mmCIF file of C-alpha atoms and ligand atoms in Angstrom:
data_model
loop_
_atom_site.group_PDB
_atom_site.id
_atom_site.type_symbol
_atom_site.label_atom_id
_atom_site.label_comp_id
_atom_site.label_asym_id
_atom_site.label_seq_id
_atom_site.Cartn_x
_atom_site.Cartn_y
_atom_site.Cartn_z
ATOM 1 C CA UNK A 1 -28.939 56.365 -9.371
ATOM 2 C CA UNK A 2 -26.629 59.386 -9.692
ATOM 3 C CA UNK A 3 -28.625 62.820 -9.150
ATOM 4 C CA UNK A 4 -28.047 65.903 -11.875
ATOM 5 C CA UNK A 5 -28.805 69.214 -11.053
ATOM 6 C CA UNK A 6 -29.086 70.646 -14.366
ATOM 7 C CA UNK A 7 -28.929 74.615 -15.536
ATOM 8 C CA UNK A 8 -30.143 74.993 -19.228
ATOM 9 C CA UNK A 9 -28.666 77.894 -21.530
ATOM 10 C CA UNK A 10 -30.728 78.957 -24.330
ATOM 11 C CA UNK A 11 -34.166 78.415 -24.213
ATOM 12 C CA UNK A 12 -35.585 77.909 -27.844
ATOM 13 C CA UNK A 13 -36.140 74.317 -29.938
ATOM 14 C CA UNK A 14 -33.648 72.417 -27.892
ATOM 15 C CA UNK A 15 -33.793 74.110 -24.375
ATOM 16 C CA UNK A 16 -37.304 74.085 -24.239
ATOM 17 C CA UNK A 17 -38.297 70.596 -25.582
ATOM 18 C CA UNK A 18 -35.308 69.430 -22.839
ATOM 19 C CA UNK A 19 -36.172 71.881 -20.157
ATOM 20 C CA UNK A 20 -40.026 69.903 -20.971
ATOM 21 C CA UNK A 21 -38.378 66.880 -20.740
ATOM 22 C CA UNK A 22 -36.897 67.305 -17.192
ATOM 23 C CA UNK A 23 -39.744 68.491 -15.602
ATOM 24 C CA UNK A 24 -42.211 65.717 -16.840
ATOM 25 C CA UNK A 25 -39.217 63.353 -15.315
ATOM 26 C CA UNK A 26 -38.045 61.815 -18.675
ATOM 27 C CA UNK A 27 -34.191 62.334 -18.578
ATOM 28 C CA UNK A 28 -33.966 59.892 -14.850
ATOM 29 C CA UNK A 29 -32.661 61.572 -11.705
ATOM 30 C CA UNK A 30 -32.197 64.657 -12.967
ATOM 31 C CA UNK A 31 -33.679 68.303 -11.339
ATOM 32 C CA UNK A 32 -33.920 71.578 -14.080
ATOM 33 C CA UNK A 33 -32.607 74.294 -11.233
ATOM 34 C CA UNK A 34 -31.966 77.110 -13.588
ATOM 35 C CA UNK A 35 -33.128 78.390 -17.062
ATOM 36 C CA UNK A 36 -31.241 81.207 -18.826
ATOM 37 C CA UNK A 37 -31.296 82.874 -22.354
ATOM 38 C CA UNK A 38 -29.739 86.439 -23.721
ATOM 39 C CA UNK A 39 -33.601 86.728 -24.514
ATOM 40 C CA UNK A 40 -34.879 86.703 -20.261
ATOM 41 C CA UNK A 41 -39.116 86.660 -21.221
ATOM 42 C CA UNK A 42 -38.494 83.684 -23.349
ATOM 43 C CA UNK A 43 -36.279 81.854 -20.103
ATOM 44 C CA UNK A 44 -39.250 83.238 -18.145
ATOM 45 C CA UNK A 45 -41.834 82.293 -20.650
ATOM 46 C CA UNK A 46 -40.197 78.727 -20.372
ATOM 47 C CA UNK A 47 -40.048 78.600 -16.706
ATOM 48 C CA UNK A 48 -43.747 79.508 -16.377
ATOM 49 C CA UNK A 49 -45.037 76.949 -18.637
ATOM 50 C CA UNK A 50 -43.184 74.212 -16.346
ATOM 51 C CA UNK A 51 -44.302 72.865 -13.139
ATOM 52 C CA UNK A 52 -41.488 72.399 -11.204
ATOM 53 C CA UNK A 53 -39.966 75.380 -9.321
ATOM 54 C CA UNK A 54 -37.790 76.336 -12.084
ATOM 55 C CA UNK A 55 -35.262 79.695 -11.390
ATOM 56 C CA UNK A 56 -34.906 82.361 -14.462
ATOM 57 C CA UNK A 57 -31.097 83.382 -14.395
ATOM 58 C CA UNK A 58 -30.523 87.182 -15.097
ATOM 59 C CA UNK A 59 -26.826 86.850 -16.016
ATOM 60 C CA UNK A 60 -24.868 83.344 -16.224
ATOM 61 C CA UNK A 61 -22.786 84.190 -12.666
ATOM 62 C CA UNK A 62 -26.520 83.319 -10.954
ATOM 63 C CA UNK A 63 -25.808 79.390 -12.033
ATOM 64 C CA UNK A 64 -22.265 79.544 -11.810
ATOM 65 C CA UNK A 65 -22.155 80.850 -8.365
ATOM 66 C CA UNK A 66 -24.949 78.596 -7.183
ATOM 67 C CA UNK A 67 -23.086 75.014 -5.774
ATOM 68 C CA UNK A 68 -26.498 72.547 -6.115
ATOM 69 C CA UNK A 69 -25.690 73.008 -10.222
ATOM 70 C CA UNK A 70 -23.619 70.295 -11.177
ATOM 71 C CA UNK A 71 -24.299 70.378 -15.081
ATOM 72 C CA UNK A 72 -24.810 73.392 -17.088
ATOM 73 C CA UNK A 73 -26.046 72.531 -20.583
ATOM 74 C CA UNK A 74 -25.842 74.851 -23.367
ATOM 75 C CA UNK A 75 -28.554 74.889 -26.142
ATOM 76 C CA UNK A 76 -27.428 78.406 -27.167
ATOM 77 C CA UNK A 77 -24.884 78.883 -30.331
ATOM 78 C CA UNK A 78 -21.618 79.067 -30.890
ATOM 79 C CA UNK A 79 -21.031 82.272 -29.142
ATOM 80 C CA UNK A 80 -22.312 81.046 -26.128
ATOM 81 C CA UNK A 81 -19.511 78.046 -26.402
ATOM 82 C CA UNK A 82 -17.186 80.757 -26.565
ATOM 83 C CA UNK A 83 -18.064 83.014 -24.009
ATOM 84 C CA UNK A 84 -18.991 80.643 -21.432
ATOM 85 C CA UNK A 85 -17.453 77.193 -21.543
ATOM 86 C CA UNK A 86 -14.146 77.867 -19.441
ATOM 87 C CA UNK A 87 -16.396 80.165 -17.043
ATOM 88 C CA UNK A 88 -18.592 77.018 -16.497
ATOM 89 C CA UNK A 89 -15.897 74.625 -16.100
ATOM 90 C CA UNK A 90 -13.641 76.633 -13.575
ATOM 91 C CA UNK A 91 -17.403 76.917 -11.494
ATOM 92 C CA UNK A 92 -16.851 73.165 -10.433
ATOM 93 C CA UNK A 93 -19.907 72.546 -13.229
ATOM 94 C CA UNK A 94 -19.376 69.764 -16.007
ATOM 95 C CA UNK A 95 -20.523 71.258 -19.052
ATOM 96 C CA UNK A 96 -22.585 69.889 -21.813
ATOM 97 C CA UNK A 97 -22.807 71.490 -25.442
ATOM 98 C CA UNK A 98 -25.064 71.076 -28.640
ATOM 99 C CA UNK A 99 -23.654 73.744 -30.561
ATOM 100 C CA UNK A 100 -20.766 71.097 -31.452
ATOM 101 C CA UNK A 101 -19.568 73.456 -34.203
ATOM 102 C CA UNK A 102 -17.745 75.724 -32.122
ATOM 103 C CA UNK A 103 -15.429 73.168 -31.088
ATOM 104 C CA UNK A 104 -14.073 73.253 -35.225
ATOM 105 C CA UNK A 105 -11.904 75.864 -34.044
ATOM 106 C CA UNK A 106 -9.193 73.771 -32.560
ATOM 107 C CA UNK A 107 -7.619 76.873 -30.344
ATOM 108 C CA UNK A 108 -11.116 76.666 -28.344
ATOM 109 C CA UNK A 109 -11.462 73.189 -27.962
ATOM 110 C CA UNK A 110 -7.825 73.319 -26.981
ATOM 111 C CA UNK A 111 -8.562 75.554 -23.834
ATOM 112 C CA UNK A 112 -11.830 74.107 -23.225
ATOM 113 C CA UNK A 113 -10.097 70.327 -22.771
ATOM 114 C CA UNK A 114 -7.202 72.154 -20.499
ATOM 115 C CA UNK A 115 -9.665 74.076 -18.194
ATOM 116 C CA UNK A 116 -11.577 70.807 -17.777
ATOM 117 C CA UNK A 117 -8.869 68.403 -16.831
ATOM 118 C CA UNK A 118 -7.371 71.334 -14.385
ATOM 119 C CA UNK A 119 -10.937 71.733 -12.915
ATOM 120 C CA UNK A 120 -11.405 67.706 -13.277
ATOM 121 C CA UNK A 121 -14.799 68.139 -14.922
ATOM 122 C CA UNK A 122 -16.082 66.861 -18.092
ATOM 123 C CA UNK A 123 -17.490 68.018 -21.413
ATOM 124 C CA UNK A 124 -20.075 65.772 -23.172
ATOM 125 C CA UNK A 125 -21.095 66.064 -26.610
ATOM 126 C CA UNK A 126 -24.222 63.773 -27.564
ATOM 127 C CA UNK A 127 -24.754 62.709 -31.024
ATOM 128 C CA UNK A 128 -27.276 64.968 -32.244
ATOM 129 C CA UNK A 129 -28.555 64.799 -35.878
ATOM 130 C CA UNK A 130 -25.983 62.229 -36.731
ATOM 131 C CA UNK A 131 -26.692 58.132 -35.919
ATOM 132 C CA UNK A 132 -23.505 55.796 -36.194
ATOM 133 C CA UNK A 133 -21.090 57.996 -33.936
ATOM 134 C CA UNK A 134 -20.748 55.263 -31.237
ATOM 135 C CA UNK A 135 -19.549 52.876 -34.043
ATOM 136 C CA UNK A 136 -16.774 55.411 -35.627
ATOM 137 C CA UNK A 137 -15.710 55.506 -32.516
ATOM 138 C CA UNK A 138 -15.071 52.521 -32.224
ATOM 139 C CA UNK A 139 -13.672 51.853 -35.669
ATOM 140 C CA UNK A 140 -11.493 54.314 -34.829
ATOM 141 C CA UNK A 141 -9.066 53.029 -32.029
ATOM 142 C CA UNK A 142 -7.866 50.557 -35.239
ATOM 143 C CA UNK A 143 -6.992 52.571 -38.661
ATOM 144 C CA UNK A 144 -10.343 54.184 -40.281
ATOM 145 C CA UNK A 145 -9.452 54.600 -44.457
ATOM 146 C CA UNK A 146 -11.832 56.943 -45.141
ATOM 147 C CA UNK A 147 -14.587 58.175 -43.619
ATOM 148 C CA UNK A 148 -17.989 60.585 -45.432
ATOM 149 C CA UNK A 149 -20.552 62.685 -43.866
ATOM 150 C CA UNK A 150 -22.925 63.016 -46.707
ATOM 151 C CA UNK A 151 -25.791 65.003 -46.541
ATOM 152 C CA UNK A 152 -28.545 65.657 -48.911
ATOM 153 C CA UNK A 153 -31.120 68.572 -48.292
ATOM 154 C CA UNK A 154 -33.999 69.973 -50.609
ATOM 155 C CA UNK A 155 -32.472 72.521 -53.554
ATOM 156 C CA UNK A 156 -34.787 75.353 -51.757
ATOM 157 C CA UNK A 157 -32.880 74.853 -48.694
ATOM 158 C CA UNK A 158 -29.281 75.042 -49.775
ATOM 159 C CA UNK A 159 -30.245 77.839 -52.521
ATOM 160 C CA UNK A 160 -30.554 79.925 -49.426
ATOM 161 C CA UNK A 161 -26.985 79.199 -47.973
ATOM 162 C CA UNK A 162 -24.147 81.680 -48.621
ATOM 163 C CA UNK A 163 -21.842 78.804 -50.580
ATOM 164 C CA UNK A 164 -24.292 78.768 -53.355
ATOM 165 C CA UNK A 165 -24.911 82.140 -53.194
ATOM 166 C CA UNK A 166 -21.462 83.485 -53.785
ATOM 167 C CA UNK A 167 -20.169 80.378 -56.161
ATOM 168 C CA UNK A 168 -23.581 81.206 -58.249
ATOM 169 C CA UNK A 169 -24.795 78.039 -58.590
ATOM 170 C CA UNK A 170 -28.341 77.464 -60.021
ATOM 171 C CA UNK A 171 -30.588 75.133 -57.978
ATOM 172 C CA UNK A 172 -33.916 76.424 -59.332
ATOM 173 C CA UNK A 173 -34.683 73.343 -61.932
ATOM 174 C CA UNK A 174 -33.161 69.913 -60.689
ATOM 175 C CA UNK A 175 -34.763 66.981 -62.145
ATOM 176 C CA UNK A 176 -31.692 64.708 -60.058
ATOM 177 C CA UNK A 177 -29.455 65.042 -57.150
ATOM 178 C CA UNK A 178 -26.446 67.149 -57.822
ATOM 179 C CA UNK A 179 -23.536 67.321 -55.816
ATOM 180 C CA UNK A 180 -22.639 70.713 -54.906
ATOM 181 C CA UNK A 181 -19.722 70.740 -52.500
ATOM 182 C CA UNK A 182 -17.305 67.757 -51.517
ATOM 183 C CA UNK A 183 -13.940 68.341 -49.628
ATOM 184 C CA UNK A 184 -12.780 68.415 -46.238
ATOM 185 C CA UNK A 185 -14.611 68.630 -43.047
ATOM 186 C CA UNK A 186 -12.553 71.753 -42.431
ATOM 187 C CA UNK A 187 -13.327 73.409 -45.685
ATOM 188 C CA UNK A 188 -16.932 72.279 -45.099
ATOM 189 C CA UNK A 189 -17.454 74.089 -41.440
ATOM 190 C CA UNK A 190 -16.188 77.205 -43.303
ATOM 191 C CA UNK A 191 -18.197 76.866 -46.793
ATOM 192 C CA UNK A 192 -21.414 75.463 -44.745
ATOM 193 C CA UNK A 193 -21.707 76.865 -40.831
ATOM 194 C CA UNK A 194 -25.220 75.142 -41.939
ATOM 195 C CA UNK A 195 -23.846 71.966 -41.526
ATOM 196 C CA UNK A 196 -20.996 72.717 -38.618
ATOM 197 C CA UNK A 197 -22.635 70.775 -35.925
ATOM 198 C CA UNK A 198 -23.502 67.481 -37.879
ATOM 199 C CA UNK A 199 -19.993 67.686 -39.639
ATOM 200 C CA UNK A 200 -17.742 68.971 -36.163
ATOM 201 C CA UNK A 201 -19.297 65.879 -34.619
ATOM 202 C CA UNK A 202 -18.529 63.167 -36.584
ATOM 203 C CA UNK A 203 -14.456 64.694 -37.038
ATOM 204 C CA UNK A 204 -14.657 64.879 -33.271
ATOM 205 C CA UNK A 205 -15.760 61.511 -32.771
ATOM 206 C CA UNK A 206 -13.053 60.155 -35.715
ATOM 207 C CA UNK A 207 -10.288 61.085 -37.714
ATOM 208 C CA UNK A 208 -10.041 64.790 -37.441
ATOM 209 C CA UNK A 209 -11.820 67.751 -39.363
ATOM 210 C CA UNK A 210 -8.753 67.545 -42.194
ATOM 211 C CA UNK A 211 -9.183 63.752 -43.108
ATOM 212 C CA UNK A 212 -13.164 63.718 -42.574
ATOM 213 C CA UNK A 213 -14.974 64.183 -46.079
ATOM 214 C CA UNK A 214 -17.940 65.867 -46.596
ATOM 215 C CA UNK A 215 -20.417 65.556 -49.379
ATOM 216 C CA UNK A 216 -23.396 67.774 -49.974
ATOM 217 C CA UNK A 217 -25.941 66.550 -52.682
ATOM 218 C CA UNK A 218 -28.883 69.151 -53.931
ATOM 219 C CA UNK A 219 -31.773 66.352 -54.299
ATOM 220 C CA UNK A 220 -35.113 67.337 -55.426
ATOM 221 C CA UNK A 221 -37.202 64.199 -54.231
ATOM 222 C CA UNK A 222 -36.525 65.501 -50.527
ATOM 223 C CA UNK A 223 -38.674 67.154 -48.287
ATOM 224 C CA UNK A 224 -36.231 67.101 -44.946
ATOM 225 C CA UNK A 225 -32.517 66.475 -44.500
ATOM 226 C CA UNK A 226 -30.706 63.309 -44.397
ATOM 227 C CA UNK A 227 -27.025 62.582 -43.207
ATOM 228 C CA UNK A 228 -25.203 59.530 -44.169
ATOM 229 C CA UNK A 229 -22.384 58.286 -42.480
ATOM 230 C CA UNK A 230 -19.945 56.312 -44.266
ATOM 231 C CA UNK A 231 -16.869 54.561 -42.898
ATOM 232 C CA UNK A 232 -14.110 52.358 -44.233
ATOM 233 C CA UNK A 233 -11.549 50.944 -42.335
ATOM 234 C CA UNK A 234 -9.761 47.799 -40.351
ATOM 235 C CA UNK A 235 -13.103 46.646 -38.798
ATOM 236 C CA UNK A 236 -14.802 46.856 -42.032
ATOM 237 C CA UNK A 237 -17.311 49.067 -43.255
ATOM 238 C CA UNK A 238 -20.290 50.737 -41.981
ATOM 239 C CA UNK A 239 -23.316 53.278 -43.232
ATOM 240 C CA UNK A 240 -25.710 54.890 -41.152
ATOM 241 C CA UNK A 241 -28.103 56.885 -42.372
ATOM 242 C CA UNK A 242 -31.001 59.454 -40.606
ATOM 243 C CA UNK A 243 -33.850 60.880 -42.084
ATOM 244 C CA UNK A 244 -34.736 63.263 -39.648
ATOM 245 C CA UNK A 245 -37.710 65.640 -39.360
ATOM 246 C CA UNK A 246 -37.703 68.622 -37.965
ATOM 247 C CA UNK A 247 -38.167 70.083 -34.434
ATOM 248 C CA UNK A 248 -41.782 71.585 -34.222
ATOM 249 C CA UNK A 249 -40.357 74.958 -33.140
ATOM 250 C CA UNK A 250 -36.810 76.025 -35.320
ATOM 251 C CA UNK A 251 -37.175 73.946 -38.689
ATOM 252 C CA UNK A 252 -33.325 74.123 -38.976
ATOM 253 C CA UNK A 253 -32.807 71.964 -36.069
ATOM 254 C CA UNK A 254 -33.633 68.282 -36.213
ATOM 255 C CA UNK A 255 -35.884 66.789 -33.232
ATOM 256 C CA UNK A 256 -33.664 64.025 -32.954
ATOM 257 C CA UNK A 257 -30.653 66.313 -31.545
ATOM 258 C CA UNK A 258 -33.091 67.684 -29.215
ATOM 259 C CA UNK A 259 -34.084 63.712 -27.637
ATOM 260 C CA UNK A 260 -30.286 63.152 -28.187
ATOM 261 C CA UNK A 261 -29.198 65.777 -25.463
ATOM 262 C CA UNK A 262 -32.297 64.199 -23.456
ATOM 263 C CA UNK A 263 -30.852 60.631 -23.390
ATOM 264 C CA UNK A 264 -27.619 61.725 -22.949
ATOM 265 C CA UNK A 265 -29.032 63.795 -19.765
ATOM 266 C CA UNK A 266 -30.545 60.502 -18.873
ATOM 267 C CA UNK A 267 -27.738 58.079 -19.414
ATOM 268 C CA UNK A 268 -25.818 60.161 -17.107
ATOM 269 C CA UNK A 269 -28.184 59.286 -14.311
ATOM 270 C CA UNK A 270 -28.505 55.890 -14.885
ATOM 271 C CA UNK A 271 -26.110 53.110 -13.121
ATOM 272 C CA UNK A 272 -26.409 50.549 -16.831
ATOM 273 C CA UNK A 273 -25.120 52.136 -19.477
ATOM 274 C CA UNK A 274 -25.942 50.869 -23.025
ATOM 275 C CA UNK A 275 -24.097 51.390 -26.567
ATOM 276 C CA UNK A 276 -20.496 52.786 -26.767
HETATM 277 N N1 LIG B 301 -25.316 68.940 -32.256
HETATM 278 C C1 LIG B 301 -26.255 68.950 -33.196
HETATM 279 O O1 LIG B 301 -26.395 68.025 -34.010
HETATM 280 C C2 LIG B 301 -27.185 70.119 -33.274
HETATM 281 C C3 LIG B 301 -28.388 69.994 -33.971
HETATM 282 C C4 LIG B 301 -29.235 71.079 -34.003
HETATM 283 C C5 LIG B 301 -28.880 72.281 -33.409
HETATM 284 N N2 LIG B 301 -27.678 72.388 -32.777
HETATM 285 C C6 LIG B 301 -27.253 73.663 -32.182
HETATM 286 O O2 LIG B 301 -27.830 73.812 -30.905
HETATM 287 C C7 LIG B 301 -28.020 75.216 -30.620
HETATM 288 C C8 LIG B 301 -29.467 75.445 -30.176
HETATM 289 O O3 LIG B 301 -30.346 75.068 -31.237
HETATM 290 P P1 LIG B 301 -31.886 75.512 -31.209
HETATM 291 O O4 LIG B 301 -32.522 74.931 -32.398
HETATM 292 O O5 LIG B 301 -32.449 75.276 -29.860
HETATM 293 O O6 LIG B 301 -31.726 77.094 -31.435
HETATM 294 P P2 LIG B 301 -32.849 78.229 -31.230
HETATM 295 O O7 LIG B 301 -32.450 79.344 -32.137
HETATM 296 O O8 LIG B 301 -34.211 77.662 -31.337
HETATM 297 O O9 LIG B 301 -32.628 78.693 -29.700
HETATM 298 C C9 LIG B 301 -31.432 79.247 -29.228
HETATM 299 C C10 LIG B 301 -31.737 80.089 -27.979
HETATM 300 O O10 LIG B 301 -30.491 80.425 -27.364
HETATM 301 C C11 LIG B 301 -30.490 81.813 -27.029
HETATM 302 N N3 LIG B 301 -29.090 82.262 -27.071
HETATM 303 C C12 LIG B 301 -28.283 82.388 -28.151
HETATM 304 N N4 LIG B 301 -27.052 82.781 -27.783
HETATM 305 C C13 LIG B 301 -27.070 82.908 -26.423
HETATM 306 C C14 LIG B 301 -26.090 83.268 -25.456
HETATM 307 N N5 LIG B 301 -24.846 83.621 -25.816
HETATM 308 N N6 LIG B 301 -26.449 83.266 -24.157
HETATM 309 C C15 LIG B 301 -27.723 82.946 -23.774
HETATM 310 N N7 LIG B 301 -28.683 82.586 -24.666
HETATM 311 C C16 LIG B 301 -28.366 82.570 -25.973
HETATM 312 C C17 LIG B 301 -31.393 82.478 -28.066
HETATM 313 O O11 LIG B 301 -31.944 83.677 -27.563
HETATM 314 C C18 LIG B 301 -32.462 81.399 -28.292
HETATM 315 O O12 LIG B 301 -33.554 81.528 -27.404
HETATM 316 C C19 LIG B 301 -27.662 75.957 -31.916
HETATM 317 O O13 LIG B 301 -26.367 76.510 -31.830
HETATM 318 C C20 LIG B 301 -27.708 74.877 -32.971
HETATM 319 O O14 LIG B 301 -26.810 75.137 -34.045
HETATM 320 C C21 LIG B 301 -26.848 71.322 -32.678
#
């Protein structure tokens, strides 16, 4: 089994329920050496709560300087993609990120791709809130016709996002779903950074952020969000669909992306690796 020593940035929903993970040996042969966040008592705060010996990083160069670290994963946001990605990667660390959205500017994910083949490291991207990603992929080394992220959240949810806000649209007293936005991934990343991650992942994992649709429904009989994924094409067609609920410590992040970056921790330990 292939050992991971594993640095975690960001230490809130998703850092701490993998940083948990880790240390109660869930995610294989894989060691949590370093915890760091732009907020140090919460890293430390994390780190005490854990029983393994579990360094609190002052500044990123701590990890990146340290050679044991072989996989720095960011649970951060965007900015940290920005900032730090090509930092990590030139460090000799392979890099893993959950704040997928960043990568919808193409410039970034540009550089980021370049500084990892010249460094010959790798980014990985696990699924997160989305199910079905493994067969798009798929699907897509033949010709995909169309392909929909839809995704339906309660009218009290998307009333506070700044699309409705600014295009005045009244949510207050739905008796049925009503569709509120539908256009291109690439318009949706910019009308809904709400939505980036679900929607950069499954244009990442397909046809692009231009010819990736997204749909997003108001309905009123919902208490959590749900993402459909809908794909026509050569091989057919497939629908996936998650209901998720949310993490027990940031409501705006499903628990399933959190156990997403733990399996794909763990797969990366593991010499049988199952599903595409
Ligand atoms: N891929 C997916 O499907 C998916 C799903 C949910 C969340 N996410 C993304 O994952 C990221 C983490 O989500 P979360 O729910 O754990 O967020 P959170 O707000 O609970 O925690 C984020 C933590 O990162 C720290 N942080 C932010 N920027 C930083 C930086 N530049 N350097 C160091 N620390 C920094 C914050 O202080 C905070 O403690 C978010 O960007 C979120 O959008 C992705």
């Amino acid at each position: 089994m292939c050992q991971r020593i594993v640095a975690i940035i960001g230490c809130g929903a998703i850092g701490s329920i993998l940083a948990n993970a880790i240390d109660k040996k869930r995610t294989g042969n894989s060691d949590l050496r370093f915890l760091f966040d732009m907020n140090f008592e919460r890293a430390k705060d994390l780190a005490d709560k854990l029983d393994g010996p579990t360094k609190v990083a002052k500044e990123l160069n701590e990890i990146l300087e340290d050679k044991s670290v072989d996989l720095v994963i960011e649970a951060a946001s965007q900015e940290a993609v920005i900032q730090d990605s090509a930092d990590v990667l030139r460090s000799g660390k392979d890099l893993m990120v959950m704040s997928v959205g960043a990568f919808s500017d193409s410039d970034l994910l540009k550089e980021v791709r370049k500084v990892a083949e010249e460094a010959g490291k790798s980014i990985y991207l696990p699924s997160g809130a989305l199910v079905g990603l493994d067969g798009v992929k798929a699907a897509n080394i033949e010709k995909i016709d169309e392909i929909t992220l839809v995704t339906r959240k309660p009218p009290e949810v998307l009333s506070t996002t700044k699309y409705v806000q600014e295009q005045n649209i009244d949510l207050s007293n739905l008796d049925r779903p009503q569709t509120i936005f539908e256009s291109s991934a690439k318009n949706a990343v910019k009308a809904f950074p709400e939505s980036v991650n679900v929607a950069a992942s499954l244009s990442l994992a397909g046809v692009g952020f231009e010819k990736t649709k997204v749909k997003i429904i108001a309905d009123p009989s919902l208490t959590s969000n749900v993402h459909e994924v809908n794909v026509k094409g050569e091989v057919g067609e497939l629908s996936t669909k998650a209901k998720n609920v949310p993490s027990p410590d940031n409501p705006k992040t499903s628990y399933l992306a959190a156990l997403s970056a733990i399996m794909t921790l763990r797969s990366l330990t593991e010499v049988i690796s199952v599903g595409t």
